[in-house]
C-alpha cells in the first residue's frame, strides 16, 4: 500500500479528536492540549458523547454528527471501541487515523479489515502519535512539542520519542516529522521511508528500529530513500542472549544482528550505535552535500586537542591528510615560526581571529585534504564567538570550494563557547561539543560516502553466461526429499554444487571398512594419500566426533582408520545412523587457505549468504561477512573484503595472492543456486580451499525442505527476472534479445547514447545532451525490480544495445511513468513496438492500473504507436508542446489493442 493517503496523515487540512476529555492527565486531555497549543491552522473537531463542549469548543456525540469528514482522526478511546470507530470514520470519508490505544489483540485484524475498503491509513496502535512541527501539528500525548526543523525521526519506541524531542530541544535540533509507529498494523517503516524520501521539508531521515517487518518492502523503500537523502538508523538488540541451535556453521555464525547489518549496508543506510551518534551523523550528513575524499585536515589553537582528535581519527582507521609543500609554505607565511609545521595545524594558543582566518584559508585551498576540522579551546586572548565569526566569514568567502571540502567545527568547553556554537548552527556549519563527537561525525560521513559509492559502482561485464544444470539439481533435490530426508549427504551436496560449476573433490561412498580398503587402493594408484570421512545424516560436524582422518597413505591404514572411526563414533553417538564412509583423494594445496561459504534463512530477511574464515575453528574465529542475495561479482568482492581473512588472501611473505575472482564467482553461483531452488534452507561448504589456482569444495552439507508444504521466506531483494527474457527477429536487424536491464549494462548505455541523434535524445529527455555522468547511467541500469522495470534490446550478433524501454512505478505500485528510446537508424523497424509490448505485459502481470508518459508533440512516431496500443492522449497541464499518453489494461482491451495482440502486430510505428 505504501504512500497512498499518507498525505492525510502528515498534511491534513482538518483533524478530529475522538475521545477528547476534560479529565486532567488523561490521554484525551493531553492530546487536545497538544493539538490546540501546536499552532495547527485547520479546524479541530472533538468527539465524545460525555460532553457537549470542552472549554467552549463544541463536542459531538458521534462521528456521524461531525459537520465534515476530517482528513485525520486521532482515536484516544478504549480498545473495544476502535473497530466500530474506524468503520464510522471510513463511511464518513476520513482517510487517516492515529490509534493510540494498546491491547487491541485480535481486534487489530478487524480494525484493518474495516479500514481497507476505502484505504483509510492507520498509524499505530499502541503509539504516542505524531508531530509535524512545520504545520503546527502535534497529534500526540508527548509531554512537549518538537522544534521545527528538517530532520525526520521515526521510532518504534514511543517512550524514546519523548526522550529524543526533549534531548533535541535542549540542543536546538528541530524536526520535519516525529512519528511513533507503535505496533505498525498498517503504516510501517517502509511506508515512512517511501513518503519521506520525496518530502521537500526533510533533509535526513533518522530511524530507531527494534524489528523490521515485511522485509522486502522495507529493503525496497530503504534503497530508494538512501539514494535521495541520508538515512541513519539505530537498531537495538545487538547482543543476543544466545544463538539457536543450527545444523550448519553458517546458521551459528549468521545471527540476527549480523543480518540487519548486511541488510542496512545493502540499502545504503548508515547504522550507528547510540542516540548521540545518531544526531552526530545527522549534523554532518544533513549539512554536508558531498565529500570528495577521506583525508582530514585538523586546525587547532591547542596542540593537545589536535593530537587527541588525530588519535581518535586513527582509532577509526581514518586518514589524516599529509599537507603538500605549497600549503606548508602558505601557512609559514601567516603563522608564527613555532606552529606545528604539519597536520594537525597548531596555530598556537595566542591565535587571534586573523590567524584563524588565514590558516583556514590556506587549508581550504590545499589540494591534499578533503575536509577540515577546526578546533578551539577557550583562551583569554580571543573570544570564542569572535573566533567562530572568523571561521564563518572564511567559509562564506570560499563557498564554492567549501561545497566540495566541508568545514566542521568543535568549540571545546561549555559556557564560554555557547555563542560560537550557536553561530555555526545559524550558518549551517556542522559543529560538535567534543573531539570524539567531531571525529565520529566525520567518519560517519566517510562511511556514508563509501556506501553510496559502492551502491553506484558498475559490476564487470560477465565474460559469458553461467551454464547451470538446474534440471539435474531439481532431480537430485526431489530424490532426497522423496526419500523422506531433510539433509543431503556430502556426496549429494557436492553433486548439486558441481551442477552449478563449483569445483569439488571426487568422493566415493564405501559401506564398510573393507570397501574403504578397496576404494582407497584404487585412489592411491593415482594419488599419494587419501581421506576418509564418516557419512551420517545425524552428524553435522564430523571433526567434532573424530569423523575425519587425513593423509592415509596405504589401503591398510585407510581400513584401520575406518574401523577405529566407527568404534569411536558408536561409543560417542550410539543412536547415530551410519551410512558408511566417503573416501577421496587427499587434496594437497600447501598454500591454500580454508574458507567457508554458506547460506541460511534469517527469520526477518530470508536467505542470507555467508563467507569467512573456515576450518574446524570457524565458530571460534568468527570471521565472517553476510550478504543478501542476489549477488553480482562486485557485491561478492565487497563481501570478501569485509573479512579479516581477506588480508591473507591478498598474499603475505612467500604466500602468493589467492584467486579472489574464483571466490567471488563461487559466491555468485551459490547466490544463483539458492535463488533458483527455494528448497535449499541451509548450506555449508567448509572448507572451501582457496589458493592462486582457484577454489575447491572439500566438504559440504545441505538442509532441504519441501517448498510447497513449507515455503521458504521470500528473498528480501527481488532477483533478476530471467523469465521476462524473450528473443525476437526483426528485418533487417536480425535476432534480438529483449531482456530486463542489468547493472553491468552501463558501458553499453554510454555507447548507445553516442549513437542517438540529438533530436531523438531531446524528444526522450527534453534535452539535447548525449553524454551522461556515471551517476545518471547507474540510475538507468541499477534498478529495483520490485518497483521499476527496464527492458533493453541487444542485437545478438554484435551484443550491441540498440533500444530500451522503462517503467518507473510510484510507491503504491499501481501507477507508473514509461519511457522508450530506439537507436536513431532503426526507427520504423518494429523495435519500439516490441519494447513497449514487453512493458505492457509486465505491467499487466504486476497489476499496474495505469501507465503514463509525457511525449513531445514533435515525437509523432511515439504518439502514433501509443494510439495503436490503446493509449489515451491529452494535453499535459495546458502545455501545447507536450502530450500526456495514458494506458489502462481495461481501456486497451476496449480499444482492441491488447498486449497479446500488440506482440503479434506488425511494426506500425516505432520510437
PDB file of N, CA and C in Angstrom, residues 749-810:
ATOM      1  N   UNK A 749      25.101   1.340 -22.397  1.00  0.00           N
ATOM      2  CA  UNK A 749      24.238   2.520 -22.473  1.00  0.00           C
ATOM      3  C   UNK A 749      25.031   3.739 -22.908  1.00  0.00           C
ATOM      4  N   UNK A 750      26.243   3.892 -22.372  1.00  0.00           N
ATOM      5  CA  UNK A 750      27.064   5.045 -22.757  1.00  0.00           C
ATOM      6  C   UNK A 750      27.318   5.035 -24.265  1.00  0.00           C
ATOM      7  N   UNK A 751      27.630   3.866 -24.828  1.00  0.00           N
ATOM      8  CA  UNK A 751      27.848   3.754 -26.274  1.00  0.00           C
ATOM      9  C   UNK A 751      26.542   4.003 -27.035  1.00  0.00           C
ATOM     10  N   UNK A 752      25.455   3.488 -26.502  1.00  0.00           N
ATOM     11  CA  UNK A 752      24.140   3.634 -27.130  1.00  0.00           C
ATOM     12  C   UNK A 752      23.775   5.115 -27.296  1.00  0.00           C
ATOM     13  N   UNK A 753      23.970   5.891 -26.230  1.00  0.00           N
ATOM     14  CA  UNK A 753      23.619   7.304 -26.304  1.00  0.00           C
ATOM     15  C   UNK A 753      24.474   8.045 -27.330  1.00  0.00           C
ATOM     16  N   UNK A 754      25.700   7.595 -27.522  1.00  0.00           N
ATOM     17  CA  UNK A 754      26.558   8.259 -28.512  1.00  0.00           C
ATOM     18  C   UNK A 754      26.065   8.018 -29.933  1.00  0.00           C
ATOM     19  N   UNK A 755      25.214   6.976 -30.108  1.00  0.00           N
ATOM     20  CA  UNK A 755      24.714   6.642 -31.436  1.00  0.00           C
ATOM     21  C   UNK A 755      23.304   7.182 -31.694  1.00  0.00           C
ATOM     22  N   UNK A 756      22.784   7.946 -30.736  1.00  0.00           N
ATOM     23  CA  UNK A 756      21.441   8.524 -30.859  1.00  0.00           C
ATOM     24  C   UNK A 756      21.562   9.961 -31.352  1.00  0.00           C
ATOM     25  N   UNK A 757      20.692  10.342 -32.257  1.00  0.00           N
ATOM     26  CA  UNK A 757      20.721  11.723 -32.740  1.00  0.00           C
ATOM     27  C   UNK A 757      20.306  12.667 -31.625  1.00  0.00           C
ATOM     28  N   UNK A 758      20.796  13.900 -31.694  1.00  0.00           N
ATOM     29  CA  UNK A 758      20.440  14.893 -30.681  1.00  0.00           C
ATOM     30  C   UNK A 758      18.931  15.112 -30.637  1.00  0.00           C
ATOM     31  N   UNK A 759      18.283  15.037 -31.778  1.00  0.00           N
ATOM     32  CA  UNK A 759      16.836  15.234 -31.811  1.00  0.00           C
ATOM     33  C   UNK A 759      16.121  14.124 -31.050  1.00  0.00           C
ATOM     34  N   UNK A 760      16.558  12.880 -31.237  1.00  0.00           N
ATOM     35  CA  UNK A 760      15.925  11.763 -30.516  1.00  0.00           C
ATOM     36  C   UNK A 760      16.148  11.872 -29.011  1.00  0.00           C
ATOM     37  N   UNK A 761      17.353  12.273 -28.622  1.00  0.00           N
ATOM     38  CA  UNK A 761      17.627  12.454 -27.197  1.00  0.00           C
ATOM     39  C   UNK A 761      16.752  13.560 -26.632  1.00  0.00           C
ATOM     40  N   UNK A 762      16.591  14.636 -27.394  1.00  0.00           N
ATOM     41  CA  UNK A 762      15.744  15.744 -26.937  1.00  0.00           C
ATOM     42  C   UNK A 762      14.295  15.302 -26.774  1.00  0.00           C
ATOM     43  N   UNK A 763      13.805  14.500 -27.708  1.00  0.00           N
ATOM     44  CA  UNK A 763      12.425  14.036 -27.619  1.00  0.00           C
ATOM     45  C   UNK A 763      12.209  13.117 -26.413  1.00  0.00           C
ATOM     46  N   UNK A 764      13.253  12.358 -26.036  1.00  0.00           N
ATOM     47  CA  UNK A 764      13.124  11.430 -24.901  1.00  0.00           C
ATOM     48  C   UNK A 764      13.353  12.124 -23.567  1.00  0.00           C
ATOM     49  N   UNK A 765      14.431  12.935 -23.477  1.00  0.00           N
ATOM     50  CA  UNK A 765      14.818  13.525 -22.200  1.00  0.00           C
ATOM     51  C   UNK A 765      14.570  15.029 -22.114  1.00  0.00           C
ATOM     52  N   UNK A 766      14.026  15.609 -23.182  1.00  0.00           N
ATOM     53  CA  UNK A 766      13.792  17.053 -23.253  1.00  0.00           C
ATOM     54  C   UNK A 766      15.101  17.820 -23.081  1.00  0.00           C
ATOM     55  N   UNK A 767      16.186  17.226 -23.568  1.00  0.00           N
ATOM     56  CA  UNK A 767      17.494  17.874 -23.601  1.00  0.00           C
ATOM     57  C   UNK A 767      18.267  17.280 -24.757  1.00  0.00           C
ATOM     58  N   UNK A 768      19.173  18.058 -25.336  1.00  0.00           N
ATOM     59  CA  UNK A 768      19.968  17.565 -26.447  1.00  0.00           C
ATOM     60  C   UNK A 768      21.257  16.898 -26.023  1.00  0.00           C
ATOM     61  N   UNK A 769      21.471  16.773 -24.734  1.00  0.00           N
ATOM     62  CA  UNK A 769      22.722  16.210 -24.224  1.00  0.00           C
ATOM     63  C   UNK A 769      22.864  14.737 -24.604  1.00  0.00           C
ATOM     64  N   UNK A 770      24.075  14.331 -25.035  1.00  0.00           N
ATOM     65  CA  UNK A 770      24.291  12.943 -25.459  1.00  0.00           C
ATOM     66  C   UNK A 770      25.289  12.200 -24.568  1.00  0.00           C
ATOM     67  N   UNK A 771      26.017  12.915 -23.740  1.00  0.00           N
ATOM     68  CA  UNK A 771      26.916  12.259 -22.793  1.00  0.00           C
ATOM     69  C   UNK A 771      26.378  12.483 -21.384  1.00  0.00           C
ATOM     70  N   UNK A 772      26.387  11.426 -20.604  1.00  0.00           N
ATOM     71  CA  UNK A 772      25.789  11.487 -19.274  1.00  0.00           C
ATOM     72  C   UNK A 772      26.773  10.973 -18.240  1.00  0.00           C
ATOM     73  N   UNK A 773      26.723  11.511 -17.005  1.00  0.00           N
ATOM     74  CA  UNK A 773      27.661  11.068 -15.964  1.00  0.00           C
ATOM     75  C   UNK A 773      27.331   9.662 -15.474  1.00  0.00           C
ATOM     76  N   UNK A 774      28.305   9.098 -14.770  1.00  0.00           N
ATOM     77  CA  UNK A 774      28.150   7.741 -14.234  1.00  0.00           C
ATOM     78  C   UNK A 774      26.909   7.625 -13.356  1.00  0.00           C
ATOM     79  N   UNK A 775      26.644   8.641 -12.520  1.00  0.00           N
ATOM     80  CA  UNK A 775      25.507   8.552 -11.610  1.00  0.00           C
ATOM     81  C   UNK A 775      24.194   8.404 -12.366  1.00  0.00           C
ATOM     82  N   UNK A 776      24.063   9.121 -13.487  1.00  0.00           N
ATOM     83  CA  UNK A 776      22.841   9.015 -14.283  1.00  0.00           C
ATOM     84  C   UNK A 776      22.746   7.647 -14.943  1.00  0.00           C
ATOM     85  N   UNK A 777      23.840   7.188 -15.536  1.00  0.00           N
ATOM     86  CA  UNK A 777      23.823   5.882 -16.193  1.00  0.00           C
ATOM     87  C   UNK A 777      23.567   4.770 -15.190  1.00  0.00           C
ATOM     88  N   UNK A 778      24.129   4.903 -13.979  1.00  0.00           N
ATOM     89  CA  UNK A 778      23.892   3.897 -12.948  1.00  0.00           C
ATOM     90  C   UNK A 778      22.421   3.862 -12.552  1.00  0.00           C
ATOM     91  N   UNK A 779      21.788   5.028 -12.528  1.00  0.00           N
ATOM     92  CA  UNK A 779      20.357   5.050 -12.175  1.00  0.00           C
ATOM     93  C   UNK A 779      19.512   4.357 -13.236  1.00  0.00           C
ATOM     94  N   UNK A 780      20.010   4.293 -14.464  1.00  0.00           N
ATOM     95  CA  UNK A 780      19.277   3.609 -15.528  1.00  0.00           C
ATOM     96  C   UNK A 780      19.450   2.099 -15.457  1.00  0.00           C
ATOM     97  N   UNK A 781      20.587   1.650 -14.945  1.00  0.00           N
ATOM     98  CA  UNK A 781      20.911   0.221 -15.009  1.00  0.00           C
ATOM     99  C   UNK A 781      20.800  -0.494 -13.673  1.00  0.00           C
ATOM    100  N   UNK A 782      20.986   0.220 -12.574  1.00  0.00           N
ATOM    101  CA  UNK A 782      20.924  -0.398 -11.251  1.00  0.00           C
ATOM    102  C   UNK A 782      19.543  -0.153 -10.658  1.00  0.00           C
ATOM    103  N   UNK A 783      18.586  -0.922 -11.103  1.00  0.00           N
ATOM    104  CA  UNK A 783      17.200  -0.667 -10.730  1.00  0.00           C
ATOM    105  C   UNK A 783      16.734  -1.671  -9.680  1.00  0.00           C
ATOM    106  N   UNK A 784      15.665  -1.306  -9.012  1.00  0.00           N
ATOM    107  CA  UNK A 784      14.994  -2.188  -8.061  1.00  0.00           C
ATOM    108  C   UNK A 784      13.850  -2.862  -8.801  1.00  0.00           C
ATOM    109  N   UNK A 785      14.000  -4.156  -9.078  1.00  0.00           N
ATOM    110  CA  UNK A 785      12.988  -4.863  -9.863  1.00  0.00           C
ATOM    111  C   UNK A 785      11.645  -4.937  -9.140  1.00  0.00           C
ATOM    112  N   UNK A 786      11.616  -4.583  -7.858  1.00  0.00           N
ATOM    113  CA  UNK A 786      10.352  -4.611  -7.118  1.00  0.00           C
ATOM    114  C   UNK A 786       9.500  -3.383  -7.403  1.00  0.00           C
ATOM    115  N   UNK A 787      10.111  -2.301  -7.945  1.00  0.00           N
ATOM    116  CA  UNK A 787       9.314  -1.093  -8.138  1.00  0.00           C
ATOM    117  C   UNK A 787       9.565  -0.402  -9.473  1.00  0.00           C
ATOM    118  N   UNK A 788      10.384  -0.982 -10.308  1.00  0.00           N
ATOM    119  CA  UNK A 788      10.521  -0.459 -11.660  1.00  0.00           C
ATOM    120  C   UNK A 788      11.033  -1.563 -12.572  1.00  0.00           C
ATOM    121  N   UNK A 789      10.862  -1.330 -13.869  1.00  0.00           N
ATOM    122  CA  UNK A 789      11.334  -2.310 -14.844  1.00  0.00           C
ATOM    123  C   UNK A 789      11.869  -1.562 -16.042  1.00  0.00           C
ATOM    124  N   UNK A 790      12.959  -2.068 -16.575  1.00  0.00           N
ATOM    125  CA  UNK A 790      13.530  -1.526 -17.801  1.00  0.00           C
ATOM    126  C   UNK A 790      13.936  -2.688 -18.680  1.00  0.00           C
ATOM    127  N   UNK A 791      13.602  -2.599 -19.951  1.00  0.00           N
ATOM    128  CA  UNK A 791      13.990  -3.616 -20.923  1.00  0.00           C
ATOM    129  C   UNK A 791      15.020  -3.032 -21.872  1.00  0.00           C
ATOM    130  N   UNK A 792      15.964  -3.852 -22.251  1.00  0.00           N
ATOM    131  CA  UNK A 792      16.940  -3.460 -23.267  1.00  0.00           C
ATOM    132  C   UNK A 792      16.849  -4.444 -24.422  1.00  0.00           C
ATOM    133  N   UNK A 793      17.127  -3.939 -25.617  1.00  0.00           N
ATOM    134  CA  UNK A 793      17.183  -4.779 -26.814  1.00  0.00           C
ATOM    135  C   UNK A 793      18.644  -4.937 -27.201  1.00  0.00           C
ATOM    136  N   UNK A 794      19.115  -6.175 -27.220  1.00  0.00           N
ATOM    137  CA  UNK A 794      20.514  -6.484 -27.513  1.00  0.00           C
ATOM    138  C   UNK A 794      20.583  -7.231 -28.837  1.00  0.00           C
ATOM    139  N   UNK A 795      21.307  -6.671 -29.802  1.00  0.00           N
ATOM    140  CA  UNK A 795      21.495  -7.346 -31.080  1.00  0.00           C
ATOM    141  C   UNK A 795      22.372  -8.572 -30.848  1.00  0.00           C
ATOM    142  N   UNK A 796      21.854  -9.744 -31.166  1.00  0.00           N
ATOM    143  CA  UNK A 796      22.516 -10.992 -30.806  1.00  0.00           C
ATOM    144  C   UNK A 796      23.901 -11.125 -31.433  1.00  0.00           C
ATOM    145  N   UNK A 797      24.039 -10.724 -32.675  1.00  0.00           N
ATOM    146  CA  UNK A 797      25.293 -10.955 -33.391  1.00  0.00           C
ATOM    147  C   UNK A 797      26.429 -10.068 -32.894  1.00  0.00           C
ATOM    148  N   UNK A 798      26.111  -8.858 -32.440  1.00  0.00           N
ATOM    149  CA  UNK A 798      27.156  -7.904 -32.047  1.00  0.00           C
ATOM    150  C   UNK A 798      27.150  -7.568 -30.560  1.00  0.00           C
ATOM    151  N   UNK A 799      26.135  -8.011 -29.822  1.00  0.00           N
ATOM    152  CA  UNK A 799      25.961  -7.704 -28.403  1.00  0.00           C
ATOM    153  C   UNK A 799      25.762  -6.213 -28.155  1.00  0.00           C
ATOM    154  N   UNK A 800      25.356  -5.470 -29.188  1.00  0.00           N
ATOM    155  CA  UNK A 800      25.121  -4.036 -29.039  1.00  0.00           C
ATOM    156  C   UNK A 800      23.749  -3.776 -28.438  1.00  0.00           C
ATOM    157  N   UNK A 801      23.665  -2.729 -27.615  1.00  0.00           N
ATOM    158  CA  UNK A 801      22.382  -2.262 -27.116  1.00  0.00           C
ATOM    159  C   UNK A 801      21.788  -1.336 -28.163  1.00  0.00           C
ATOM    160  N   UNK A 802      20.594  -1.665 -28.660  1.00  0.00           N
ATOM    161  CA  UNK A 802      20.003  -0.883 -29.757  1.00  0.00           C
ATOM    162  C   UNK A 802      18.681  -0.233 -29.387  1.00  0.00           C
ATOM    163  N   UNK A 803      18.216  -0.431 -28.153  1.00  0.00           N
ATOM    164  CA  UNK A 803      16.975   0.205 -27.733  1.00  0.00           C
ATOM    165  C   UNK A 803      16.649  -0.137 -26.297  1.00  0.00           C
ATOM    166  N   UNK A 804      15.756   0.653 -25.703  1.00  0.00           N
ATOM    167  CA  UNK A 804      15.372   0.388 -24.326  1.00  0.00           C
ATOM    168  C   UNK A 804      14.018   0.998 -24.002  1.00  0.00           C
ATOM    169  N   UNK A 805      13.332   0.386 -23.051  1.00  0.00           N
ATOM    170  CA  UNK A 805      12.078   0.939 -22.536  1.00  0.00           C
ATOM    171  C   UNK A 805      12.111   0.837 -21.022  1.00  0.00           C
ATOM    172  N   UNK A 806      11.320   1.671 -20.359  1.00  0.00           N
ATOM    173  CA  UNK A 806      11.417   1.779 -18.905  1.00  0.00           C
ATOM    174  C   UNK A 806      10.062   2.120 -18.315  1.00  0.00           C
ATOM    175  N   UNK A 807       9.759   1.511 -17.151  1.00  0.00           N
ATOM    176  CA  UNK A 807       8.548   1.830 -16.396  1.00  0.00           C
ATOM    177  C   UNK A 807       8.957   2.038 -14.951  1.00  0.00           C
ATOM    178  N   UNK A 808       8.767   3.260 -14.449  1.00  0.00           N
ATOM    179  CA  UNK A 808       9.076   3.593 -13.059  1.00  0.00           C
ATOM    180  C   UNK A 808       7.758   3.707 -12.304  1.00  0.00           C
ATOM    181  N   UNK A 809       7.543   2.798 -11.369  1.00  0.00           N
ATOM    182  CA  UNK A 809       6.293   2.773 -10.629  1.00  0.00           C
ATOM    183  C   UNK A 809       6.347   3.732  -9.445  1.00  0.00           C
ATOM    184  N   UNK A 810       5.198   4.346  -9.150  1.00  0.00           N
ATOM    185  CA  UNK A 810       5.080   5.145  -7.944  1.00  0.00           C
ATOM    186  C   UNK A 810       5.051   4.199  -6.746  1.00  0.00           C
TER     187      UNK A 810
END
